[in-house]
Coordinates of C-alpha atoms in Angstrom, one line a residue:
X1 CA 30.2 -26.0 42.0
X2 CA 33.8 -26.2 42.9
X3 CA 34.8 -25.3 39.2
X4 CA 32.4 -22.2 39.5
X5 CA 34.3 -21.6 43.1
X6 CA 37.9 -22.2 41.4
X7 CA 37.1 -19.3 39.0
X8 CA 40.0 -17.1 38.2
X9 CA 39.7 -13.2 39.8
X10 CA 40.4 -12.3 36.2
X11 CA 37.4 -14.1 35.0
X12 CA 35.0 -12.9 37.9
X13 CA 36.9 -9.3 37.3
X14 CA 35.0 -9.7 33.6
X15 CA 31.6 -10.8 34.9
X16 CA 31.5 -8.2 37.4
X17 CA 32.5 -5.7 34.5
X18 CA 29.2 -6.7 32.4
X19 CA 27.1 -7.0 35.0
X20 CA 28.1 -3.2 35.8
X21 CA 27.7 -2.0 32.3
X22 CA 24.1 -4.0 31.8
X23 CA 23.1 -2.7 35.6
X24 CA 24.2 1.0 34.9
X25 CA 22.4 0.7 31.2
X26 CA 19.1 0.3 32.5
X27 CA 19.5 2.5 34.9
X28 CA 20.5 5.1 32.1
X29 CA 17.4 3.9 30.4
X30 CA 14.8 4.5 33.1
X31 CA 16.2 8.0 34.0
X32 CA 16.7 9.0 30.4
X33 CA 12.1 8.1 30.1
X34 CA 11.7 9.7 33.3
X35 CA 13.7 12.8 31.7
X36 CA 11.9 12.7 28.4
X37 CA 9.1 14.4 27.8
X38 CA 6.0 13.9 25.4
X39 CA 6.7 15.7 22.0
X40 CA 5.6 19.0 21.4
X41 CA 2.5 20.0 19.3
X42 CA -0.7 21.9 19.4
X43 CA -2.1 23.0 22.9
X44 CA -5.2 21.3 22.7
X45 CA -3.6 18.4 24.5
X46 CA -4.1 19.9 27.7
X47 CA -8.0 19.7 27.1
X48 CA -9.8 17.2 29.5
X49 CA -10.8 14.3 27.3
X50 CA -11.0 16.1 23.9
X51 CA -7.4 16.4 23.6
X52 CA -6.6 17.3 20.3
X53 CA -9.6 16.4 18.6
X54 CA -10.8 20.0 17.2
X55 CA -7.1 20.4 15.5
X56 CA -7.9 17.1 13.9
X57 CA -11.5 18.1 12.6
X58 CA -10.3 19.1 9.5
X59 CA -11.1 18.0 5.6
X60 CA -9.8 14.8 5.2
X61 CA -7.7 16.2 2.0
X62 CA -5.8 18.5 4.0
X63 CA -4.6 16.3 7.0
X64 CA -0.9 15.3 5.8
X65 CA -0.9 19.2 4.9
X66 CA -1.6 20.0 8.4
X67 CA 0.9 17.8 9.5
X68 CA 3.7 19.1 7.5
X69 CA 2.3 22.8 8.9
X70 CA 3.1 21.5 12.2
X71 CA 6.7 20.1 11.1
X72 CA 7.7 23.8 11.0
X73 CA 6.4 25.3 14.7
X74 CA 7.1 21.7 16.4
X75 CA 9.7 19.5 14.5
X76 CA 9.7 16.2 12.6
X77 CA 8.1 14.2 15.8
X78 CA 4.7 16.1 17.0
X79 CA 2.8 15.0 20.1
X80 CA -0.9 14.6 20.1
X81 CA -3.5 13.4 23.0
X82 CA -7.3 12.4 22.2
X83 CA -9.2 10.6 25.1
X84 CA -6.4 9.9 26.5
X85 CA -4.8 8.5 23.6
X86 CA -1.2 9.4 22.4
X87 CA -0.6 10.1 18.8
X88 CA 2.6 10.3 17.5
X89 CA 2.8 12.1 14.0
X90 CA 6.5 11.5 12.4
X91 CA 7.3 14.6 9.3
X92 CA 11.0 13.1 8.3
X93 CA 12.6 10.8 6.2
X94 CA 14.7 10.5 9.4
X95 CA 12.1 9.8 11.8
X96 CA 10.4 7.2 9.9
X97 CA 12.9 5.6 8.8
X98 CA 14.5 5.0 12.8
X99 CA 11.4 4.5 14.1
X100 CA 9.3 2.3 12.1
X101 CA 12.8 0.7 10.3
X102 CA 15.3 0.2 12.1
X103 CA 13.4 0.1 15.9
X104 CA 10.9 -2.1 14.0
X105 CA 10.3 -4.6 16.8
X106 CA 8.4 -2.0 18.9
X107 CA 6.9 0.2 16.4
X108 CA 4.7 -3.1 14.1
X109 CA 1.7 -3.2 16.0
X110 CA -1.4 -1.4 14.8
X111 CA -4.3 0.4 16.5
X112 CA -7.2 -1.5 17.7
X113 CA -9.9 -0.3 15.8
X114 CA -12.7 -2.3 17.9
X115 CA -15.2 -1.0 15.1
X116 CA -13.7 -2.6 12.2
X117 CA -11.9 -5.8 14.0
X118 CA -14.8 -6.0 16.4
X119 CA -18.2 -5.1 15.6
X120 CA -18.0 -5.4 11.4
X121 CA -15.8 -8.7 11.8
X122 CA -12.9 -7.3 9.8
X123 CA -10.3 -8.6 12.3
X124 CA -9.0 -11.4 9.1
X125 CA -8.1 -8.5 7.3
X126 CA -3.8 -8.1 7.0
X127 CA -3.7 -4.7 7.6
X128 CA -5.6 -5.0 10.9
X129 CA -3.8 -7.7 12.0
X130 CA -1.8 -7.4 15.6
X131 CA 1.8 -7.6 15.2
X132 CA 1.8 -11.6 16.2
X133 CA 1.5 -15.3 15.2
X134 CA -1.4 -14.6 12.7
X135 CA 0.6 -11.7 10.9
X136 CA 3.3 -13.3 10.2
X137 CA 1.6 -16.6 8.7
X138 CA -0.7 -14.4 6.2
X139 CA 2.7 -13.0 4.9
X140 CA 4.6 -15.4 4.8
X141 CA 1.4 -16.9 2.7
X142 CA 1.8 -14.1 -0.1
X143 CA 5.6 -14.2 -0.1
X144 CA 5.2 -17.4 -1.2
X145 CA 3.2 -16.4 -4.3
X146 CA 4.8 -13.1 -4.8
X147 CA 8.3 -13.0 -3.8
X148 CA 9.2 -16.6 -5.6
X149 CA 9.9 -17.7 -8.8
X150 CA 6.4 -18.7 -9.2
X151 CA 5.3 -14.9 -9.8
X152 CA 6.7 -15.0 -13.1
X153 CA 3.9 -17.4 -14.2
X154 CA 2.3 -14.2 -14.8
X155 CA 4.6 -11.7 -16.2
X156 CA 2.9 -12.6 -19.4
X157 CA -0.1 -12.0 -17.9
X158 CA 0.5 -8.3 -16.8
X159 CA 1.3 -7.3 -20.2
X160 CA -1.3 -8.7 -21.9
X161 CA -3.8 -7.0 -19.4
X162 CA -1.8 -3.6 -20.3
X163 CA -2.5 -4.3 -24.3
X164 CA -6.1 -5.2 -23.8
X165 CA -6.3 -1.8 -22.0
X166 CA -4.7 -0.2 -24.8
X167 CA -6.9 -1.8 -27.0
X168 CA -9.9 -0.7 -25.1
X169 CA -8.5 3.3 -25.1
X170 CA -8.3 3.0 -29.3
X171 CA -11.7 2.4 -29.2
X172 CA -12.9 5.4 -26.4
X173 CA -9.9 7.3 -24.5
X174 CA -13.0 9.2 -22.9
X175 CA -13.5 6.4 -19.9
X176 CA -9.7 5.7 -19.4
X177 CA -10.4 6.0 -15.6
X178 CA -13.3 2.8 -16.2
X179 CA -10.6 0.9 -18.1
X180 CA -7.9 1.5 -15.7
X181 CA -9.9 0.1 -12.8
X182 CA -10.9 -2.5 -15.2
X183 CA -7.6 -3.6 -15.8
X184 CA -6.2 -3.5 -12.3
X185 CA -9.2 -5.3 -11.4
X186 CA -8.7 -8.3 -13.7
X187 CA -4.8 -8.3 -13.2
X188 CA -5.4 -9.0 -9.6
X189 CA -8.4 -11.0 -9.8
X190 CA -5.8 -13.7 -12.6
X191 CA -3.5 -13.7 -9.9
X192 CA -4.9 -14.5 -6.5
X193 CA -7.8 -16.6 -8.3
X194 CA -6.7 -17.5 -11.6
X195 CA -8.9 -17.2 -15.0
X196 CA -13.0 -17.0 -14.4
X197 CA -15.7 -17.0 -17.0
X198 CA -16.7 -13.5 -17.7
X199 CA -19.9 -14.1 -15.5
X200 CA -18.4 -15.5 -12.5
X201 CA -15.7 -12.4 -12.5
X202 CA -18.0 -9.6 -12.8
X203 CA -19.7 -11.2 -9.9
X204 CA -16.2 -10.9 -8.2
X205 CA -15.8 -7.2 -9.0
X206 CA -18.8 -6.2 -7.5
X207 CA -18.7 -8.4 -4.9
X208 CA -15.0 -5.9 -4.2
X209 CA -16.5 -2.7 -5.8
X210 CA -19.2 -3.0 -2.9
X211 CA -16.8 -4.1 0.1
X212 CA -14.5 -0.6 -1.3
X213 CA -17.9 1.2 -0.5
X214 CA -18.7 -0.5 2.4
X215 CA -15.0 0.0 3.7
X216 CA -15.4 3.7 2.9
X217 CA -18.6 4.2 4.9
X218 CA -16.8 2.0 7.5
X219 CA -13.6 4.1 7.3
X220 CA -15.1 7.5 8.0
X221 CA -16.9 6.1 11.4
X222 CA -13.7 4.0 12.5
X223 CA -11.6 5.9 14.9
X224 CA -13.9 8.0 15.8
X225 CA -16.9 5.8 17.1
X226 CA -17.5 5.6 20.8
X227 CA -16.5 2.3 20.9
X228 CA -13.2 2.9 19.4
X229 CA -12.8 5.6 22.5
X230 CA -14.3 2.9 24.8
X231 CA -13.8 -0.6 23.3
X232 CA -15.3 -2.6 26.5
X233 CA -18.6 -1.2 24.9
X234 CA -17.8 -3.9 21.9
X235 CA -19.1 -6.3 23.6
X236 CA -22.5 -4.9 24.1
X237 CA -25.8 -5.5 21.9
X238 CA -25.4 -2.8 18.4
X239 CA -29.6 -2.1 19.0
X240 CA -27.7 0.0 22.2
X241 CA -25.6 2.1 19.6
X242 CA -28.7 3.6 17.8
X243 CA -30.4 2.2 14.5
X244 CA -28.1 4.2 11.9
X245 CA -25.0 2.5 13.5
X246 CA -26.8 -1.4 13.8
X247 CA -27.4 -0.7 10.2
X248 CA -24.4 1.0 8.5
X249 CA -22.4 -2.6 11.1
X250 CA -24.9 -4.9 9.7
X251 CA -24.2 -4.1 6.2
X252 CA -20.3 -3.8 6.7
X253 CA -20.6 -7.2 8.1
X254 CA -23.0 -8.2 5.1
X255 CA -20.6 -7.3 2.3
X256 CA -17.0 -8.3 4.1
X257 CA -18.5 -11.9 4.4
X258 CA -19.9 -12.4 1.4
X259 CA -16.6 -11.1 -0.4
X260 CA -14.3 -13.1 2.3
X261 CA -16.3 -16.3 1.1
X262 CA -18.0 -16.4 -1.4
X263 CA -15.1 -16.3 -4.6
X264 CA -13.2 -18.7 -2.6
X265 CA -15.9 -21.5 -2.1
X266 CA -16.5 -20.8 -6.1
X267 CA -13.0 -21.8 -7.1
X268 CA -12.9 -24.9 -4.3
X269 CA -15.8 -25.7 -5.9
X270 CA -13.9 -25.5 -9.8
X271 CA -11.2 -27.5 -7.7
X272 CA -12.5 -30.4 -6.5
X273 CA -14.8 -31.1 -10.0
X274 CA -11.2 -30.1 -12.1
X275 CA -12.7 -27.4 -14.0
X276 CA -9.7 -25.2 -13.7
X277 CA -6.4 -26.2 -13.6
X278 CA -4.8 -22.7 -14.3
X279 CA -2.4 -21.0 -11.6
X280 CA -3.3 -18.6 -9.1
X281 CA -2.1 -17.8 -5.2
X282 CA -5.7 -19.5 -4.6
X283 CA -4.1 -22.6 -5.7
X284 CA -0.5 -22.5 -4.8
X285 CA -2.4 -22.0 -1.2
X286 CA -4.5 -24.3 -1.1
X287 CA -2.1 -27.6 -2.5
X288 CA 0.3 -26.6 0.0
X289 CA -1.7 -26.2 2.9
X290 CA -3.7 -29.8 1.7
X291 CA -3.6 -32.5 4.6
X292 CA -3.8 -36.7 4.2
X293 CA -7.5 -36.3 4.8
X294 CA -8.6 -33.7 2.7
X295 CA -8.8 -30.9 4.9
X296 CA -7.2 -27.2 4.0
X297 CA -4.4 -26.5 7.0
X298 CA -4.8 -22.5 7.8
X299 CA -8.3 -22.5 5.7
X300 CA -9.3 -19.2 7.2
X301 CA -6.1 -17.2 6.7
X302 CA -5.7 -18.7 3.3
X303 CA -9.2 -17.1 2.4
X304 CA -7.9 -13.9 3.9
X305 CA -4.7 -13.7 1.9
X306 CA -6.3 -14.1 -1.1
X307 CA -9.5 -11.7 -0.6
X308 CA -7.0 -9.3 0.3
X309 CA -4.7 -9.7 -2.4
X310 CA -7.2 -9.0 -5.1
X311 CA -9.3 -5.7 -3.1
X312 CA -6.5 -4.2 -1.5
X313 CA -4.8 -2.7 -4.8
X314 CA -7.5 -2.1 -7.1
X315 CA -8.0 1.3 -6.2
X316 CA -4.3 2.4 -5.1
X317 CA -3.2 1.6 -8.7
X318 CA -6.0 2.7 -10.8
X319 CA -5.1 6.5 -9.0
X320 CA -1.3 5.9 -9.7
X321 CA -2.1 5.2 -13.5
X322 CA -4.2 8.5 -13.4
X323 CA -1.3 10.6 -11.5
X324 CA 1.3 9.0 -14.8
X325 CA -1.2 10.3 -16.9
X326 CA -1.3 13.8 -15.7
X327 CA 2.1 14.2 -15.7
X328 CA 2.7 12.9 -19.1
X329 CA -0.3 15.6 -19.8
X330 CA 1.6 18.6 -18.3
X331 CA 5.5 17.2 -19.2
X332 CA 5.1 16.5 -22.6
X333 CA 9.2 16.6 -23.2
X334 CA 9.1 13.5 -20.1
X335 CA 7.1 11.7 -22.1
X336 CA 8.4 12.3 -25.8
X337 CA 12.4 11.4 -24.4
X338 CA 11.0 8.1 -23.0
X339 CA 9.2 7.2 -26.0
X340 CA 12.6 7.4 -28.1
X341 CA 14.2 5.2 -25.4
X342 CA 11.6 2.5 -25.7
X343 CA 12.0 3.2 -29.2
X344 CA 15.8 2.6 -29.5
X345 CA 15.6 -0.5 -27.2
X346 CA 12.7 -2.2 -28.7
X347 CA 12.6 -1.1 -31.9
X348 CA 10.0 -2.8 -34.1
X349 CA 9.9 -6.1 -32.4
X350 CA 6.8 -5.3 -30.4
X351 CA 5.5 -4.1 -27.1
X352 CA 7.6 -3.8 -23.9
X353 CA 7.6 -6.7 -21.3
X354 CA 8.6 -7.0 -18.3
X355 CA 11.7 -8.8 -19.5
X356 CA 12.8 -5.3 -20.8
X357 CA 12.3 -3.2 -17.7
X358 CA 16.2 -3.6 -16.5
X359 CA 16.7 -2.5 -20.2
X360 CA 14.4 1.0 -19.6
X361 CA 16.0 2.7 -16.8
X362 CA 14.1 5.8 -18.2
X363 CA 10.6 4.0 -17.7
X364 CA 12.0 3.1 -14.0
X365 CA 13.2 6.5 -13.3
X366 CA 9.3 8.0 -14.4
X367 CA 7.5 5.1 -12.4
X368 CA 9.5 6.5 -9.4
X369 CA 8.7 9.9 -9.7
X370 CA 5.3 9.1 -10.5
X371 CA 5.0 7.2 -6.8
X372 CA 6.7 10.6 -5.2
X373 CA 4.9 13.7 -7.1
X374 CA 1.6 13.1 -5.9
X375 CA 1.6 10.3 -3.8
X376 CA -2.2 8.6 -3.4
X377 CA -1.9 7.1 0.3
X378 CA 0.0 10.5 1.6
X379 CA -0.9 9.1 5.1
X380 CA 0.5 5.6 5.8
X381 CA -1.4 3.2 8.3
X382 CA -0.7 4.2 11.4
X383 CA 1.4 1.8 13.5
X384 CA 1.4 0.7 17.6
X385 CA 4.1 1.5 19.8
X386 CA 4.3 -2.3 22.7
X387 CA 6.9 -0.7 24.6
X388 CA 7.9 3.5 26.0
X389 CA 10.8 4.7 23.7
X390 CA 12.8 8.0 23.8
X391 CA 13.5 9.1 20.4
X392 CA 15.3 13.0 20.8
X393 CA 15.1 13.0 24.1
X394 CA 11.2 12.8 23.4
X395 CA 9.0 10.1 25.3
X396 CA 6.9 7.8 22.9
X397 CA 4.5 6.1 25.3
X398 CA 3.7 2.4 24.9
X399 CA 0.3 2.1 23.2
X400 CA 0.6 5.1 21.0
X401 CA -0.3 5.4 18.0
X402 CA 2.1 6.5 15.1
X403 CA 1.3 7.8 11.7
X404 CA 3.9 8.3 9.5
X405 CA 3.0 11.4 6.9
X406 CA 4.6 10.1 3.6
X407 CA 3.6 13.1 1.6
X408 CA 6.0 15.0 3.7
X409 CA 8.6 12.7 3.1
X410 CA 7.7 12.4 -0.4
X411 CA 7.8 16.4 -0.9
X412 CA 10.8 17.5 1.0
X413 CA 12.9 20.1 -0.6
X414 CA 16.1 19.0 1.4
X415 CA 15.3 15.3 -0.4
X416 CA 14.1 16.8 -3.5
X417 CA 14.1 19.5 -5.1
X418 CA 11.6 21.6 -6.5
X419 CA 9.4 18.9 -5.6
X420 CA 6.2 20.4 -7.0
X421 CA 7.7 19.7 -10.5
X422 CA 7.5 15.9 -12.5
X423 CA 11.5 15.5 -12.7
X424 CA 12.3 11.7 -13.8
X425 CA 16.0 12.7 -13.8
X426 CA 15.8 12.8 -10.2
X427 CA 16.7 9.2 -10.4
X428 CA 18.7 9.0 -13.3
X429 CA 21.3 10.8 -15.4
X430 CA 20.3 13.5 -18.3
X431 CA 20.3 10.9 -20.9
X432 CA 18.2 8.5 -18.9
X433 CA 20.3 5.3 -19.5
X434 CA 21.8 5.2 -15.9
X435 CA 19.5 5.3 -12.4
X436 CA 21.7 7.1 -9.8
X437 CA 21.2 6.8 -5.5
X438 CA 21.5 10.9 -5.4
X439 CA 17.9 11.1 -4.3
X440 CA 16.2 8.7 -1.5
X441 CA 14.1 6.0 -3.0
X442 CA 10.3 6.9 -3.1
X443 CA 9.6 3.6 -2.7
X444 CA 10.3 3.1 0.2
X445 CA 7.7 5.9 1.9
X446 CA 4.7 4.2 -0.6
X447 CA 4.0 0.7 0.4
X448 CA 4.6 0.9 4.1
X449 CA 7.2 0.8 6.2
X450 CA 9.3 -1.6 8.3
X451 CA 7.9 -5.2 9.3
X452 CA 4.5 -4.1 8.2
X453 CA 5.4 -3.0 4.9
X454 CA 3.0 -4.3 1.8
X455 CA 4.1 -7.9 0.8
X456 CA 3.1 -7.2 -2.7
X457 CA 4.7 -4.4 -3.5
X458 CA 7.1 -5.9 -5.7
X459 CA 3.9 -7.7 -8.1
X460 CA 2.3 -3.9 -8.0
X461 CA 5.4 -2.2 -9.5
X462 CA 4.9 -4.6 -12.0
X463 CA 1.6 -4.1 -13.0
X464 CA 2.4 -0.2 -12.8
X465 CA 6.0 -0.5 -15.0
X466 CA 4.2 -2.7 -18.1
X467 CA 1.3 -0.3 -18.4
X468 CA 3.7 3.1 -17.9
X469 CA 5.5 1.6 -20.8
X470 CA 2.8 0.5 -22.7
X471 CA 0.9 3.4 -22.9
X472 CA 4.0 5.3 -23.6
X473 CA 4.7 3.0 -26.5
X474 CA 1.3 3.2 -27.9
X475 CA 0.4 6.5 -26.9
X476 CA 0.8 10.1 -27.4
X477 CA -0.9 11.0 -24.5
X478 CA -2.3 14.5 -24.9
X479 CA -4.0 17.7 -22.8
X480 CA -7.3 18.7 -24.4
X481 CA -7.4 22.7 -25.2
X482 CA -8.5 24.0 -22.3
X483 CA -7.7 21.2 -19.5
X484 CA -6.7 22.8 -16.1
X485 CA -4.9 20.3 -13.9
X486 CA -7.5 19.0 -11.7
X487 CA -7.8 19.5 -8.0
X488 CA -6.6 16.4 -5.9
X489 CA -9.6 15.1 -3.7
X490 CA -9.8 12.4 -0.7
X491 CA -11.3 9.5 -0.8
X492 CA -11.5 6.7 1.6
X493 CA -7.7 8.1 2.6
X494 CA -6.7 7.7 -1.2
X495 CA -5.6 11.1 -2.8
X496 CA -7.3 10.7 -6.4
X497 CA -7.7 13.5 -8.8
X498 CA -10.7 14.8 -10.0
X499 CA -12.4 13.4 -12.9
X500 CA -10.4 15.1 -16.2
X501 CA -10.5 14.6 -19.6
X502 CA -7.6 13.3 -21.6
X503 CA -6.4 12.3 -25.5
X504 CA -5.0 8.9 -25.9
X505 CA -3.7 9.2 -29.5
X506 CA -2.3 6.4 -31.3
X507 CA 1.6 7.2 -32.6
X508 CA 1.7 5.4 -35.4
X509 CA 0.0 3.1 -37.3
X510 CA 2.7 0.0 -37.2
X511 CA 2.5 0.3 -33.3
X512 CA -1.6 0.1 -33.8
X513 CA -1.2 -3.1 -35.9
X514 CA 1.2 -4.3 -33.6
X515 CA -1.2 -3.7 -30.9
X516 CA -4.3 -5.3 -32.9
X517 CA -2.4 -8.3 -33.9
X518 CA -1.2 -9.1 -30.3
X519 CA -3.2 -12.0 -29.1
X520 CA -1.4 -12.2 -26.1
X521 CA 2.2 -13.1 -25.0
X522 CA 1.6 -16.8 -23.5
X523 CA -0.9 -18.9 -25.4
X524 CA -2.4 -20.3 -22.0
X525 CA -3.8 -16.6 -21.5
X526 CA -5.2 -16.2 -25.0
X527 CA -8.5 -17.6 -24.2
X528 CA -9.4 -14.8 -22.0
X529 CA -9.6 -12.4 -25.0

């Protein structure tokens, strides 16, 4: 006490000095809120309860499109009310960025969604997840698979699922679209749960193929259910929300449990009698997470790592495949300069691998502009605010929801020019041997955005770069006479052309052999054939 008396007036002349500036700073704070107002956008806000909802009841196709409509009469930041509910749609590079990036700590949550979480029992899925304990753990899980060293266990993998996929388009180029969910499908599946017999896997598929239906039926109720207006009605009896809804609920809940369960109790069940000893995330998971007595530590978030890991990207990349596709189609001089790249660099020594991607800036340069030209999620999750912010002298209410429109960041003239076009020199220079910085990296308005932003990202781009360059090796990749571009439809909030024909046609016959001769890169995959 006496030291703290004998202080010098120059140090309490200090103390006093921060404790003005910290005293005056949330001062300035609370009168810059109470100054801010709610951002601008459509009148319909002023409605008792409905709010906005008629300028939302639109075609699902054409939301982001509306959005960026709005960006011209009311700015990058537009203000929307439904039920009460703040929504907070964010047009700009700028916006996103600061708000979900850099202000990240109070811009991570998500939306409730008491349908989904709640009545269906899809609260173990990551996307879903609260910003919290539970979050973090379930990414930290597929870090440790992805983000590590031990992801290039499968780099040999990856390619060989592109060549089988080749293989398969020699035979019939006419279901490319089958094949490409095929492959995606089984690239995933080798990861997260390592080889199955052929049985046990198409088991698996379906087991996803109907949780993506069920998740789309889900999908198109969520949000705007009456319980997701009111969520204290959760907790009531579902015979009280009429039989269609206790149905389409008791279905959802059907399929997500037996998907959730079901293909990991197969492979514990291949564990414990040693039937398969090959690596997967399952695995990794599960011998980490083993305790003295037997028991799995984190069982349940372990199970929902790993169920997410092998739906979540099945669809997302089949759709980007489709979008390279078109634009090899309609740019035939993009394609024919990358195929002399991988040419010069590979030569006759085989296929492209993933050990040659640093090698192909070209390749990189056309997977980029693929993710940007017609992005497939143009709407990213929408994010939580936990706290009131001011961003432009605008007030962000706490609890609102945010949804960033990545199409609009994607298509931007002032980003990118002539955006409607495929340009891969965007991000590189004219002879395609250099990437440049001169345009923002697409990347980072595709997989997410701040703390929330997909954990496997970096094992997609993977799977996307070997077959870009595969195909492109193989491939001349031709537009049948007559073939219009096809219109881009929405489904399930995934922007996915319509079904179109295409020619897959081999370029020569030593890259057929090559292809035909391949039995695959790393002899512990080969038995998969």
């Amino acid at each position: 006490m006496a030291q703290f008396l004998s202080l010098s007036t120059e140090n309490w002349n200090g103390y006093i000095i921060v404790l003005v500036l910290i005293t005056s700073y949330f001062f300035y704070q609370r009168a810059s809120k109470a100054r801010a107002s709610f951002p601008p956008g459509p009148r319909g806000w002023t409605w008792p309860i409905l709010g906005n909802i008629l300028d939302l009841n639109i075609d699902q196709s054409r939301v982001h499109l509306q959005f960026s409509e709005w960006k011209s009469t009311y700015g990058d930041v537009v203000g929307l009310k439904v039920a009460g509910q703040s929504i907070i749609v964010l047009n700009s590079r700028s916006a996103v960025l600061e708000l979900l990036g850099r202000r990240g700590a109070v811009y991570s949550d998500r939306p409730r969604i008491p349908f989904l979480r709640e009545l269906v029992g899809l609260d173990w899925v990551l996307p879903f997840q609260p910003y919290g304990q539970e979050m973090h753990l379930q990414r930290r899980m597929i870090d440790r698979a992805i983000n590590t060293e031990f992801s290039r266990h499968f780099h040999g993998m990856i390619a060989q699922e592109a060549r089988i996929l080749a293989s398969r388009l020699v035979a019939n180029s006419q279901e490319f679209d089958k094949f490409f969910l095929r492959m995606t499908g089984r690239t995933l599946l080798r990861f997260t749960l390592g080889n199955q017999t052929d049985q046990d896997r198409e088991k698996i598929m379906e087991m996803a193929d109907a949780f993506e239906e069920a998740t789309s039926l889900g999908t198109s109720v969520a949000g705007t259910h009456l319980v997701d207006l009111m969520p204290s009605l959760a907790s009531l009896p579902l015979a009280l929300f009429g039989s269609k809804t206790k149905s389409t609920v008791l279905h959802l809940r059907e399929t997500a449990h037996n998907l959730f369960n079901n293909p990991y109790e197969m492979k514990q069940q291949d564990r414990e009698n040693s039937v398969s000893s090959d690596p997967s995330m399952f695995r990794l998971l599960v011998e980490q997470n083993k305790q003295i007595d037997g028991s799995i530590k984190d069982e349940k978030s372990i199970k929902a790592v790993v169920t997410a890991s092998y739906s979540a990207g099945v669809i997302t990349g089949t759709e980007t495949l489709k979008v390279f596709v078109l634009a090899m189609m309609h740019y035939p001089d993009v394609q024919q300069k990358a195929q002399a790249l991988i040419d010069a660099v590979i030569g006759s020594r085989g296929l492209p691998t993933l050990d040659d991607r640093s090698s192909l800036p070209y390749i990189e340069a056309i997977l980029k502009e693929t993710l940007r030209w017609k992005p497939v999620i143009p709407l990213a999750f929408p994010h939580r605010t936990t706290v009131d912010d001011v961003y432009k002298g605008y007030l962000i209410p706490k609890g609102s929801t945010i949804m960033p429109n990545s199409w609009q960041c994607l298509q931007d003239a002032g980003d990118y020019p002539d955006p409607e076009n495929f340009l891969p020199e965007r991000f590189c220079d004219s002879t395609g041997s250099i990437l440049l910085n001169d345009a923002p990296e697409p990347r980072q308005f595709t997989f997410g955005y701040g703390r929330r932003v997909c954990p496997g990202r970096n094992f997609a781009e993977n799977i996307l770069w070997v077959n870009i360059a595969t195909l492109l090796s193989v491939f001349d990749i031709r537009r049948p006479d007559g073939q219009k571009e096809p219109r881009i439809i929405s489904h399930m909030g995934v922007m996915k052309p319509e079904p179109f024909e295409c020619l897959f046609v081999p370029r020569s016959e030593d890259r057929l052999n090559q292809l035909l001769a391949d039995n695959g890169v790393d002899g512990q995959f080969t038995n998969t054939l």
